[in-house]
PDB file of C-alpha atoms in Angstrom:
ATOM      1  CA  UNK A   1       0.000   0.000   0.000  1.00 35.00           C
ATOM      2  CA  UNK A   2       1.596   3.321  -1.228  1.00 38.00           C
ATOM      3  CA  UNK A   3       1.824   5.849   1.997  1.00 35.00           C
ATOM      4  CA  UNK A   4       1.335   9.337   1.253  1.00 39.00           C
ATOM      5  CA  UNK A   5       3.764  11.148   2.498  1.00 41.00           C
ATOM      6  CA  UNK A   6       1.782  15.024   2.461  1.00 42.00           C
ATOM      7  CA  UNK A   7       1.389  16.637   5.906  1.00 44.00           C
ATOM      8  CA  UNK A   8      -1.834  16.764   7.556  1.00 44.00           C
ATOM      9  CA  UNK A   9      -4.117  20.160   6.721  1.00 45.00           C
ATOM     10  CA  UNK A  10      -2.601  23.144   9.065  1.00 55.00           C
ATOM     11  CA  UNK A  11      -4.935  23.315  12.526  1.00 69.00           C
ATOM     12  CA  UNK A  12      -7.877  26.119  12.401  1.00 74.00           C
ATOM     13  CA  UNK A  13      -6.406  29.078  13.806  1.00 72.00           C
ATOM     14  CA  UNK A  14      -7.259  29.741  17.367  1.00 73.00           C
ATOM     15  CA  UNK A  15     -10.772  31.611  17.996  1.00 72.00           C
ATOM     16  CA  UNK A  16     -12.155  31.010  14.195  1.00 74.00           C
ATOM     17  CA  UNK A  17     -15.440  29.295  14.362  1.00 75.00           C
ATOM     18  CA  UNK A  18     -14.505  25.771  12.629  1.00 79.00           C
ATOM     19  CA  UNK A  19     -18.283  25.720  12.074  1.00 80.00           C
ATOM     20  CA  UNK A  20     -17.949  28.482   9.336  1.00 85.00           C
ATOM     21  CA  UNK A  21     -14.266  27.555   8.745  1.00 86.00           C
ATOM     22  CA  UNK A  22     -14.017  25.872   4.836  1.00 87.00           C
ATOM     23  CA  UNK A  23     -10.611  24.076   4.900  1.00 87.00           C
ATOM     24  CA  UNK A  24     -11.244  23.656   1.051  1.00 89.00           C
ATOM     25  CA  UNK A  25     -10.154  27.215   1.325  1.00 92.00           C
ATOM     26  CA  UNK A  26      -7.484  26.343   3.834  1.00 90.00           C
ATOM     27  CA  UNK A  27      -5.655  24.102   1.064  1.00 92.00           C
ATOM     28  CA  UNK A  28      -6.106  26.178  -1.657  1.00 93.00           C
ATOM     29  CA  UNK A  29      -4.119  29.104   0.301  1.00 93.00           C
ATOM     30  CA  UNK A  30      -1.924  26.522   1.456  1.00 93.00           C
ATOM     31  CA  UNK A  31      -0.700  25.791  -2.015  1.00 93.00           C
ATOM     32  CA  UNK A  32      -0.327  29.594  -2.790  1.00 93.00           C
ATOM     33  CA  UNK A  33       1.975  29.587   0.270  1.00 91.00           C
ATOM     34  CA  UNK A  34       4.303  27.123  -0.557  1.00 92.00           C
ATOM     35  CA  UNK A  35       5.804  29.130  -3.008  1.00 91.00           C
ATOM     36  CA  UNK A  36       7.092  31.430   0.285  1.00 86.00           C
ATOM     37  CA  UNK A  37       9.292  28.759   1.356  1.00 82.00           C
ATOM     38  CA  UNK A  38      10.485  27.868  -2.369  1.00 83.00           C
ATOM     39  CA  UNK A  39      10.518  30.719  -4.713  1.00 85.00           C
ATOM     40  CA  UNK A  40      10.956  28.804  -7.600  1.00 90.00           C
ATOM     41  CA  UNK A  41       8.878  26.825 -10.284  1.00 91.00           C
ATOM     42  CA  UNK A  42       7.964  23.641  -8.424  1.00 93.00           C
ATOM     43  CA  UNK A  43       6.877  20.377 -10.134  1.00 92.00           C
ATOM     44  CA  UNK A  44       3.363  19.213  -8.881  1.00 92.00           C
ATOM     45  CA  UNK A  45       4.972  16.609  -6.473  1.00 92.00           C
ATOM     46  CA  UNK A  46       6.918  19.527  -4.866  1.00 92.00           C
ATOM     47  CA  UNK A  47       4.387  21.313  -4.314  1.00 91.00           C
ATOM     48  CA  UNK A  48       2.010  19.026  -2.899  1.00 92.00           C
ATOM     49  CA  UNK A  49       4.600  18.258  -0.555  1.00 91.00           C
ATOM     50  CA  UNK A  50       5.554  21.955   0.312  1.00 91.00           C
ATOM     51  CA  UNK A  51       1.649  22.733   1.157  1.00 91.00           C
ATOM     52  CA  UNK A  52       1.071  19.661   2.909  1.00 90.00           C
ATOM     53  CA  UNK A  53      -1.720  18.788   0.649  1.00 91.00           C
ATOM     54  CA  UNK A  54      -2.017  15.268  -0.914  1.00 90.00           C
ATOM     55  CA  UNK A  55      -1.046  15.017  -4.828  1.00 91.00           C
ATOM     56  CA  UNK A  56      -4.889  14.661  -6.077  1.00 92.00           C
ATOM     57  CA  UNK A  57      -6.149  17.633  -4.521  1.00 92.00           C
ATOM     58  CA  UNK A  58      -2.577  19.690  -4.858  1.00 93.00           C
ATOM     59  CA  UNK A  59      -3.501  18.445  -8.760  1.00 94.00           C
ATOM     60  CA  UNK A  60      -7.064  19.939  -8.876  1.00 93.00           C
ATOM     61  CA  UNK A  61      -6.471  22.716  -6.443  1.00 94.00           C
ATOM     62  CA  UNK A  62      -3.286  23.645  -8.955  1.00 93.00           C
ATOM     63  CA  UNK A  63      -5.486  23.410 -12.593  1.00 94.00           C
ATOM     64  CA  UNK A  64      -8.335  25.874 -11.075  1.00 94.00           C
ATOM     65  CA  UNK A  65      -5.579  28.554  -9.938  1.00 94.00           C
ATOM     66  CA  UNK A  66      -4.002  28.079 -13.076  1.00 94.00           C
ATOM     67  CA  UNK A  67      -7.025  28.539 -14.989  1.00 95.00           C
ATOM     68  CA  UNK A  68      -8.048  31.577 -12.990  1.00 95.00           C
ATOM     69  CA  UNK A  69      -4.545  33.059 -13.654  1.00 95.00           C
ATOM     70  CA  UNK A  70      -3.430  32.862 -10.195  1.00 94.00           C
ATOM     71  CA  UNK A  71      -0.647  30.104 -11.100  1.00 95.00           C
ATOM     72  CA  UNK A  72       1.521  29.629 -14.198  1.00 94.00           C
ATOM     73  CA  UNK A  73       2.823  26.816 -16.192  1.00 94.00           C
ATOM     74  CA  UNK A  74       6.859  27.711 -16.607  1.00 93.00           C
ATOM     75  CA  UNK A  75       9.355  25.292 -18.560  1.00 92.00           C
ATOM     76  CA  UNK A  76      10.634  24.104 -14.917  1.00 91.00           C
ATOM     77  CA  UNK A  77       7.067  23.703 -12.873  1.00 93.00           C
ATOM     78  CA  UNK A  78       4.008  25.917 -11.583  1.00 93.00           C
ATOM     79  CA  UNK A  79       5.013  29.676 -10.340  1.00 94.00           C
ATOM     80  CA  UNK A  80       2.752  32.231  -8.861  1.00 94.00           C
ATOM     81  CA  UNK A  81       0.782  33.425 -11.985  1.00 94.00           C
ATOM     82  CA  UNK A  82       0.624  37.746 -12.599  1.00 94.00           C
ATOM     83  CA  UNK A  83      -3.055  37.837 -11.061  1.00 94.00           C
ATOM     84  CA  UNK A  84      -1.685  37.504  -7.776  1.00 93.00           C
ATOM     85  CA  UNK A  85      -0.441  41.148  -8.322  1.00 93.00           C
ATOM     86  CA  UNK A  86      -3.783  42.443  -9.184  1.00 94.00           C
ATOM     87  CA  UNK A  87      -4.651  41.536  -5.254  1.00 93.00           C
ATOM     88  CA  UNK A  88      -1.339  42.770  -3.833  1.00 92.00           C
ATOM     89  CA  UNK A  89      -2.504  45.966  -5.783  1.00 93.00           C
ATOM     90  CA  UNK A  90      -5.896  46.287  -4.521  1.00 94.00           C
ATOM     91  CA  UNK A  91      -4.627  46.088  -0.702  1.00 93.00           C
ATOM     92  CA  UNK A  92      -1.758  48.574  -1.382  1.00 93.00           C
ATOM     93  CA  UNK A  93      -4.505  50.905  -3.127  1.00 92.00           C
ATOM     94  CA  UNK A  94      -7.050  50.207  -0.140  1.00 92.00           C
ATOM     95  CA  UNK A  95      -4.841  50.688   2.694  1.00 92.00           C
ATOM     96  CA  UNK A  96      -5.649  54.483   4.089  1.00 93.00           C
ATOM     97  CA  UNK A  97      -2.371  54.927   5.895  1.00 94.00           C
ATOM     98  CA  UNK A  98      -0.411  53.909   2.892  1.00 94.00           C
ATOM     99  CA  UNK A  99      -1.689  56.721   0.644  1.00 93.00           C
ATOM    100  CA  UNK A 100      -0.965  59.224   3.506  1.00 94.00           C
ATOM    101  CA  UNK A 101       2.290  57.935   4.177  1.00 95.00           C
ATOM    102  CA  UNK A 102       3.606  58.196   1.028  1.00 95.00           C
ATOM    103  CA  UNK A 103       4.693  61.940   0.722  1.00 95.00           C
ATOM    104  CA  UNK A 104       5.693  62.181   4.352  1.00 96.00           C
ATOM    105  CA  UNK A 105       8.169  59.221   3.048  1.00 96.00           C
ATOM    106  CA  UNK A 106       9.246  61.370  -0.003  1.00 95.00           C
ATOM    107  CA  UNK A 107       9.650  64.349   1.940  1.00 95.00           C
ATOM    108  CA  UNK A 108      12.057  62.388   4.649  1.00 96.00           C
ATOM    109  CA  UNK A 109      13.962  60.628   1.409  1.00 94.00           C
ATOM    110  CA  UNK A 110      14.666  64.306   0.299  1.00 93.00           C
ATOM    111  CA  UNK A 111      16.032  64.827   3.313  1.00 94.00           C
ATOM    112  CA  UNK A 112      18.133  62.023   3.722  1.00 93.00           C
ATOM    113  CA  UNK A 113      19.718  60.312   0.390  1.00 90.00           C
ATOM    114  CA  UNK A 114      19.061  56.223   1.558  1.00 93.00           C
ATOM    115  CA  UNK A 115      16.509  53.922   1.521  1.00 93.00           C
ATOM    116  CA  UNK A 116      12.881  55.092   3.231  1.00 95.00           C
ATOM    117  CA  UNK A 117      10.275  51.994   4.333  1.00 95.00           C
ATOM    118  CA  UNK A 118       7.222  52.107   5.598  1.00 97.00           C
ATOM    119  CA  UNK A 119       6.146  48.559   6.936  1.00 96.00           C
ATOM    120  CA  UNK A 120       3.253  47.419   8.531  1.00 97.00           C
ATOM    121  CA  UNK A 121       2.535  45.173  12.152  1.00 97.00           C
ATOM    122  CA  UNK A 122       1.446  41.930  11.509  1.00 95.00           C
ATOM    123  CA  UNK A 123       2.044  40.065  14.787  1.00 94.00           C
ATOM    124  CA  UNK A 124       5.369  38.564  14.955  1.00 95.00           C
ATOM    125  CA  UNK A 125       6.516  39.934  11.450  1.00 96.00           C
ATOM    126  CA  UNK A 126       6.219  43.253   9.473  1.00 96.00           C
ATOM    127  CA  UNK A 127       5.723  43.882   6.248  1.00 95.00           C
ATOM    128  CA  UNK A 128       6.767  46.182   3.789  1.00 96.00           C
ATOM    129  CA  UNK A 129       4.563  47.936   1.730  1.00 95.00           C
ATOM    130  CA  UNK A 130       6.250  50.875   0.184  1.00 94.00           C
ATOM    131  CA  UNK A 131       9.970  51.262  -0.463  1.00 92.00           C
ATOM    132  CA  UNK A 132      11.467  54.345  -1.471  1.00 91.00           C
ATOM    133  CA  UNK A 133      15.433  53.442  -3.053  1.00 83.00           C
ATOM    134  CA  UNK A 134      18.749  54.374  -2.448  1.00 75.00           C
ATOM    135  CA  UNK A 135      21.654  54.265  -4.586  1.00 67.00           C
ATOM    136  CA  UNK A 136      22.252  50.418  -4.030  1.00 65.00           C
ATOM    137  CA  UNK A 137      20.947  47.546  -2.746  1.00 63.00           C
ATOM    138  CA  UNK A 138      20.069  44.050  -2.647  1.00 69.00           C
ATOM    139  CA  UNK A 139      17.170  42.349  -4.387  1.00 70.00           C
ATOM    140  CA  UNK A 140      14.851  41.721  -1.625  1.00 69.00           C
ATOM    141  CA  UNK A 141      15.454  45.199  -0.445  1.00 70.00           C
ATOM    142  CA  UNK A 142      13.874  46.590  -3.264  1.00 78.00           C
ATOM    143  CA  UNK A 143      10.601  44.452  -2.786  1.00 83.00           C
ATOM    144  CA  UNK A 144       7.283  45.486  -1.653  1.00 90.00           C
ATOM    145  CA  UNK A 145       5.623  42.603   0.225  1.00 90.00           C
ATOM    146  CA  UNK A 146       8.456  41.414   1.974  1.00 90.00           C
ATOM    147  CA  UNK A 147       8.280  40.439   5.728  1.00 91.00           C
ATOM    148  CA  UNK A 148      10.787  39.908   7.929  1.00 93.00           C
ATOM    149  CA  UNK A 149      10.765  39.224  12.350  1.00 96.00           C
ATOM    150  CA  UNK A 150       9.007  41.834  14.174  1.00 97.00           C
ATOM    151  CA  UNK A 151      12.195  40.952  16.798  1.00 97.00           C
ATOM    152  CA  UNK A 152      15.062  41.894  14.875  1.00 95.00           C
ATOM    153  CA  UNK A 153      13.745  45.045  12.578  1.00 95.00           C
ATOM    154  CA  UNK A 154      14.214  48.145  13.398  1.00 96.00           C
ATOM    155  CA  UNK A 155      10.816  49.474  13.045  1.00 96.00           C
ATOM    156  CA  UNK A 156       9.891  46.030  14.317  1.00 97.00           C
ATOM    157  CA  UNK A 157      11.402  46.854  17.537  1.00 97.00           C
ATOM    158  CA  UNK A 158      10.115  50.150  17.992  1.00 98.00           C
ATOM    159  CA  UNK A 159       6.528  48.990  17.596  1.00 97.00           C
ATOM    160  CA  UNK A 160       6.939  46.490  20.586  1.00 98.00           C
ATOM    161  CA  UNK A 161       8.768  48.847  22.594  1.00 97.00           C
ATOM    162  CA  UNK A 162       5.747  51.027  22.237  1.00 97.00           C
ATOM    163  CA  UNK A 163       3.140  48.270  22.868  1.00 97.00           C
ATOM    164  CA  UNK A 164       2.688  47.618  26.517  1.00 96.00           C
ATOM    165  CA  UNK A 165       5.276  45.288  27.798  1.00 95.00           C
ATOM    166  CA  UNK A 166       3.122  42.054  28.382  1.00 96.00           C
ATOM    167  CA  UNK A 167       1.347  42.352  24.532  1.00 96.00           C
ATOM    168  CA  UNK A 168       5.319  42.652  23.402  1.00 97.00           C
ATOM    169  CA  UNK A 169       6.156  39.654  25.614  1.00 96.00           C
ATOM    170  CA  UNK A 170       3.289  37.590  23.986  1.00 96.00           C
ATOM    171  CA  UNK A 171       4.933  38.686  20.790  1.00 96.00           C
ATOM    172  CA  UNK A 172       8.202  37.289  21.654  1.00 97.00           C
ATOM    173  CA  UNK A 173       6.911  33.966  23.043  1.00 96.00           C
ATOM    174  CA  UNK A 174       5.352  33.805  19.785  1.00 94.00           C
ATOM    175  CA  UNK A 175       8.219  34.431  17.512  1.00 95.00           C
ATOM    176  CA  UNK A 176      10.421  31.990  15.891  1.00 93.00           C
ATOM    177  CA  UNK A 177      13.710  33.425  16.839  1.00 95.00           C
ATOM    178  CA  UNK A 178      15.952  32.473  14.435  1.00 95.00           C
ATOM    179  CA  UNK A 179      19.212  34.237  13.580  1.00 95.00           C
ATOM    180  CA  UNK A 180      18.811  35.882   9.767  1.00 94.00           C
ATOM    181  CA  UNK A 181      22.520  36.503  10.329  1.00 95.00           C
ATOM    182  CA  UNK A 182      25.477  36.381  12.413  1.00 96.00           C
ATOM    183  CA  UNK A 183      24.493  39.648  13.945  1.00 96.00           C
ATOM    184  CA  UNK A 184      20.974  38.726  14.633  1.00 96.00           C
ATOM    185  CA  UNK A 185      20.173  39.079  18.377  1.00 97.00           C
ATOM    186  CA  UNK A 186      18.055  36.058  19.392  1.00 96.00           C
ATOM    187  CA  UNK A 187      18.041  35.576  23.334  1.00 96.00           C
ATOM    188  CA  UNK A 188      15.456  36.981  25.375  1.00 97.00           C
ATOM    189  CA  UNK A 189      17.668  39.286  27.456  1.00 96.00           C
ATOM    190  CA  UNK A 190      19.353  40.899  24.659  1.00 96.00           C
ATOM    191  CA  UNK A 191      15.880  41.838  22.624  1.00 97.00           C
ATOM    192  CA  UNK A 192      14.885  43.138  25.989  1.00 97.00           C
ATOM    193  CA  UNK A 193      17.622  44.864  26.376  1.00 97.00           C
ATOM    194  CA  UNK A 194      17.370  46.934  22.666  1.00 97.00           C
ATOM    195  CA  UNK A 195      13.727  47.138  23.392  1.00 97.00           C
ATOM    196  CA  UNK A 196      14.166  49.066  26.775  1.00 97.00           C
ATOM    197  CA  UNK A 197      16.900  51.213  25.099  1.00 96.00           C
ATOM    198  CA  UNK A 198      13.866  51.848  22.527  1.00 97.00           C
ATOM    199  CA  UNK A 199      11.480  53.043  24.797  1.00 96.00           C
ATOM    200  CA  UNK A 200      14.264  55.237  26.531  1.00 96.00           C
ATOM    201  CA  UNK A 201      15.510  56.888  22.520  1.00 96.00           C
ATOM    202  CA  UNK A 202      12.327  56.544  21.402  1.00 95.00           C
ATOM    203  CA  UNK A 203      13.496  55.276  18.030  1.00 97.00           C
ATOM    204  CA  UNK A 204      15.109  51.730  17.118  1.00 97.00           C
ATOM    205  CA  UNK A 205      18.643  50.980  15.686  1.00 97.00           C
ATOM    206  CA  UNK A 206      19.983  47.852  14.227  1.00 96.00           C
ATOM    207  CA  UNK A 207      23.514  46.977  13.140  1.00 96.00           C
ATOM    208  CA  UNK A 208      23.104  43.502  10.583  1.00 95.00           C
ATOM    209  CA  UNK A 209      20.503  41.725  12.008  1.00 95.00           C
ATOM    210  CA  UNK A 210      18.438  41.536   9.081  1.00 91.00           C
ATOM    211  CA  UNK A 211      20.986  42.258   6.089  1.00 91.00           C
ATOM    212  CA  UNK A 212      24.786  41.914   6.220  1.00 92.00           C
ATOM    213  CA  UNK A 213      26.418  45.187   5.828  1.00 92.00           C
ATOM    214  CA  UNK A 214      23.191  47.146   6.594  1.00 93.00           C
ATOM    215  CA  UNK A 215      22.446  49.539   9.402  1.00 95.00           C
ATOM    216  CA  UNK A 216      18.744  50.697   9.964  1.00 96.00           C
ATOM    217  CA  UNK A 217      16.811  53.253  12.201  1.00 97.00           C
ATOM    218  CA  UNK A 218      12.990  52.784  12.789  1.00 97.00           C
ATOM    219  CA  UNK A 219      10.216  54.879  14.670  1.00 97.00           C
ATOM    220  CA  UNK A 220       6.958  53.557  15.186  1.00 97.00           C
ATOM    221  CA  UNK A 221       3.535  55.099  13.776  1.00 97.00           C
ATOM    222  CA  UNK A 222       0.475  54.961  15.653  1.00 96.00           C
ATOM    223  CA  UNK A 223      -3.193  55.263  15.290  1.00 94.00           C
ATOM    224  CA  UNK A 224      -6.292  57.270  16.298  1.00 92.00           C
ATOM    225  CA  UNK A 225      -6.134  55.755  19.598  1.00 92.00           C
ATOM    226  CA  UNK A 226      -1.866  55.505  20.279  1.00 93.00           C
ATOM    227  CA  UNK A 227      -1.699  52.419  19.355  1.00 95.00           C
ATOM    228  CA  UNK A 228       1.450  51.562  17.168  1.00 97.00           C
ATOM    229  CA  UNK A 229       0.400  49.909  13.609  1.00 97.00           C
ATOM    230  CA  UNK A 230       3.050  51.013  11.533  1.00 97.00           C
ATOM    231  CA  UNK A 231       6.962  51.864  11.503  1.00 97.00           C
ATOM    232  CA  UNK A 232       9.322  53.762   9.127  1.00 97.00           C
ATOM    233  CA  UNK A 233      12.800  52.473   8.444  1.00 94.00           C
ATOM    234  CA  UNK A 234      15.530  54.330   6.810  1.00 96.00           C
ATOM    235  CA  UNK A 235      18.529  51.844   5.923  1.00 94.00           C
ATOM    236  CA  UNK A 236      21.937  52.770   4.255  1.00 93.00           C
ATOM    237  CA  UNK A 237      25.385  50.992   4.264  1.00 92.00           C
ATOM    238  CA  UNK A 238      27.674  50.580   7.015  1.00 93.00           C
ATOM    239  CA  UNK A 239      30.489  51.241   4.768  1.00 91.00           C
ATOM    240  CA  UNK A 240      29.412  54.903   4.407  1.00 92.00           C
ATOM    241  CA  UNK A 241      27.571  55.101   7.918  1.00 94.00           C
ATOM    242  CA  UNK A 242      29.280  55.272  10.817  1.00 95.00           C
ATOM    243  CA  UNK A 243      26.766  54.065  13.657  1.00 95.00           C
ATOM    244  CA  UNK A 244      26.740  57.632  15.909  1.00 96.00           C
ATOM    245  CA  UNK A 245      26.706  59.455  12.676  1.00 96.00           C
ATOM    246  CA  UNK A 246      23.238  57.065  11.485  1.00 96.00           C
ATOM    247  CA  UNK A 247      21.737  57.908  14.941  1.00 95.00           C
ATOM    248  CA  UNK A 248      21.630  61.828  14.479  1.00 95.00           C
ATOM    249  CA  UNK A 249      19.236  60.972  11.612  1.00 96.00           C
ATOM    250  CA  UNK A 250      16.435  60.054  14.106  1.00 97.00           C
ATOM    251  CA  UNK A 251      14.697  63.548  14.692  1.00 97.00           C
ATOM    252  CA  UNK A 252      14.170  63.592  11.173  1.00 97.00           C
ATOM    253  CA  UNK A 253      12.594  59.817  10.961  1.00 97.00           C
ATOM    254  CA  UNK A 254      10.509  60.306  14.487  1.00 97.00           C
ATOM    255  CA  UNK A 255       9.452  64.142  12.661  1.00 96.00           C
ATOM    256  CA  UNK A 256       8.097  61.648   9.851  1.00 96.00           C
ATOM    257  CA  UNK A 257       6.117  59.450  12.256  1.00 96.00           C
ATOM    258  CA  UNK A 258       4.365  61.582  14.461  1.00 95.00           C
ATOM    259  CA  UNK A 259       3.385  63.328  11.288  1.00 94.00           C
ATOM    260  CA  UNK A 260       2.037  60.571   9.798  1.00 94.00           C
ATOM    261  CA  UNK A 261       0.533  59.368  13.347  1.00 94.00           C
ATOM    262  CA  UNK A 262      -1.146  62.811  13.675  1.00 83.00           C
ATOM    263  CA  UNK A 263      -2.797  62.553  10.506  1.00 75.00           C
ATOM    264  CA  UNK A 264      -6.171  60.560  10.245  1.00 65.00           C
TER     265      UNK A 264
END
């Protein structure tokens, strides 16, 4: 007897009503996500196995998205199909705070020649949704929809330091803490340790915890009600920034978010 070897369907996320919950839905999205782990074509054996969904419904699930658009057929496998960028679109386009924030992010790139970044909180990661470039960089600097650890960004960090302490703690206990390089603080008592010096500056710095060679300064932004939603990076090269020189930047990026938290 042949044993499949797909993982069971993920759990129901805690507090959804499973009585309203369709986990045809569940697999579908599961299959969209593998390609997060694997950025590449995959064949329809890898990608059954990525998503954790058995072959004849990874099969079926894979011909409607590719029929809708929302997968393509490449030389080497399936890949995430251009209608997937017609959704990205409409949230970027939705999103109030985006279309506010984006000339208080040209106005601070004026002012300082490196990268701008406005990312959003989404738990135990943040996302980026608009990047504003600098003079060089790496690929996946240059992308919108990237997330990285809440823990060990810079803006990351200043939203939990502005949380209260035992919502940031949840956060933590939450997080898979793994080191995105060598730099990369991990251990308990060193995050709280950067997030206490947070609260104290009021902005966040990072030497290389999320990029080699990259130094960062976040603030957080904050809603109608003061609670933090939202942080602005700027990142530039430690070969041309010295860290005290990166730090006198920070009236300028905590200008840009209280600005953009005063506006509604």
């Amino acid at each position: 007897m042949k044993v499949s070897t797909a993982k069971p369907a993920a759990d129901i996320p805690p507090g959804v009503d499973d009585r309203l919950f369709l986990q045809g839905v569940q697999r579908t999205m599961q299959v969209l996500e593998a390609f997060a782990r694997q950025p590449r074509p995959l064949s329809l054996a890898e990608l059954a196995a990525a998503a954790g969904v058995d072959k004849s419904a990874t099969q079926r699930i894979a011909h409607t998205l590719q029929a809708l658009g929302y997968l393509e057929r490449q030389p080497s496998g399936l890949a995430p199909g251009k209608k997937l960028l017609d959704r990205g679109f409409d949230f970027l386009r939705a999103e109030p705070l985006i279309e506010r924030a984006v000339p208080v992010l040209h106005d601070l790139r004026k002012s300082i020649p490196e990268r701008v970044d406005l990312s959003l909180f989404d738990d135990t990661s943040v996302i980026y949704v608009v990047r504003l470039q600098s003079k060089r960089e790496t690929f996946s600097a240059t992308l919108v929809g990237r997330r990285i650890p809440t823990f060990c960004s810079s803006g990351g960090r200043a939203i939990l330091a502005a949380l209260p302490e035992e919502e940031a703690e949840a956060v933590l206990a939450r997080s898979d803490r793994t080191a995105l390089t060598p730099a990369t603080i991990t251990d308990l008592p060193g995050i709280r340790a950067k997030l206490a010096e947070t609260r104290r500056d009021g902005f966040s710095l990072c030497l290389e915890e999320s990029l080699r060679g990259e130094i960062t300064l976040g603030a957080a932004v904050r809603d109608a009600s003061g609670r933090p939603v939202a942080a602005i990076h700027v990142a530039a090269s430690l070969a041309e920034w010295k860290p005290a020189a990166f730090r006198r930047l920070a009236p300028l990026v905590l200008h840009a978010a209280e600005a953009l938290s005063r506006q509604r």
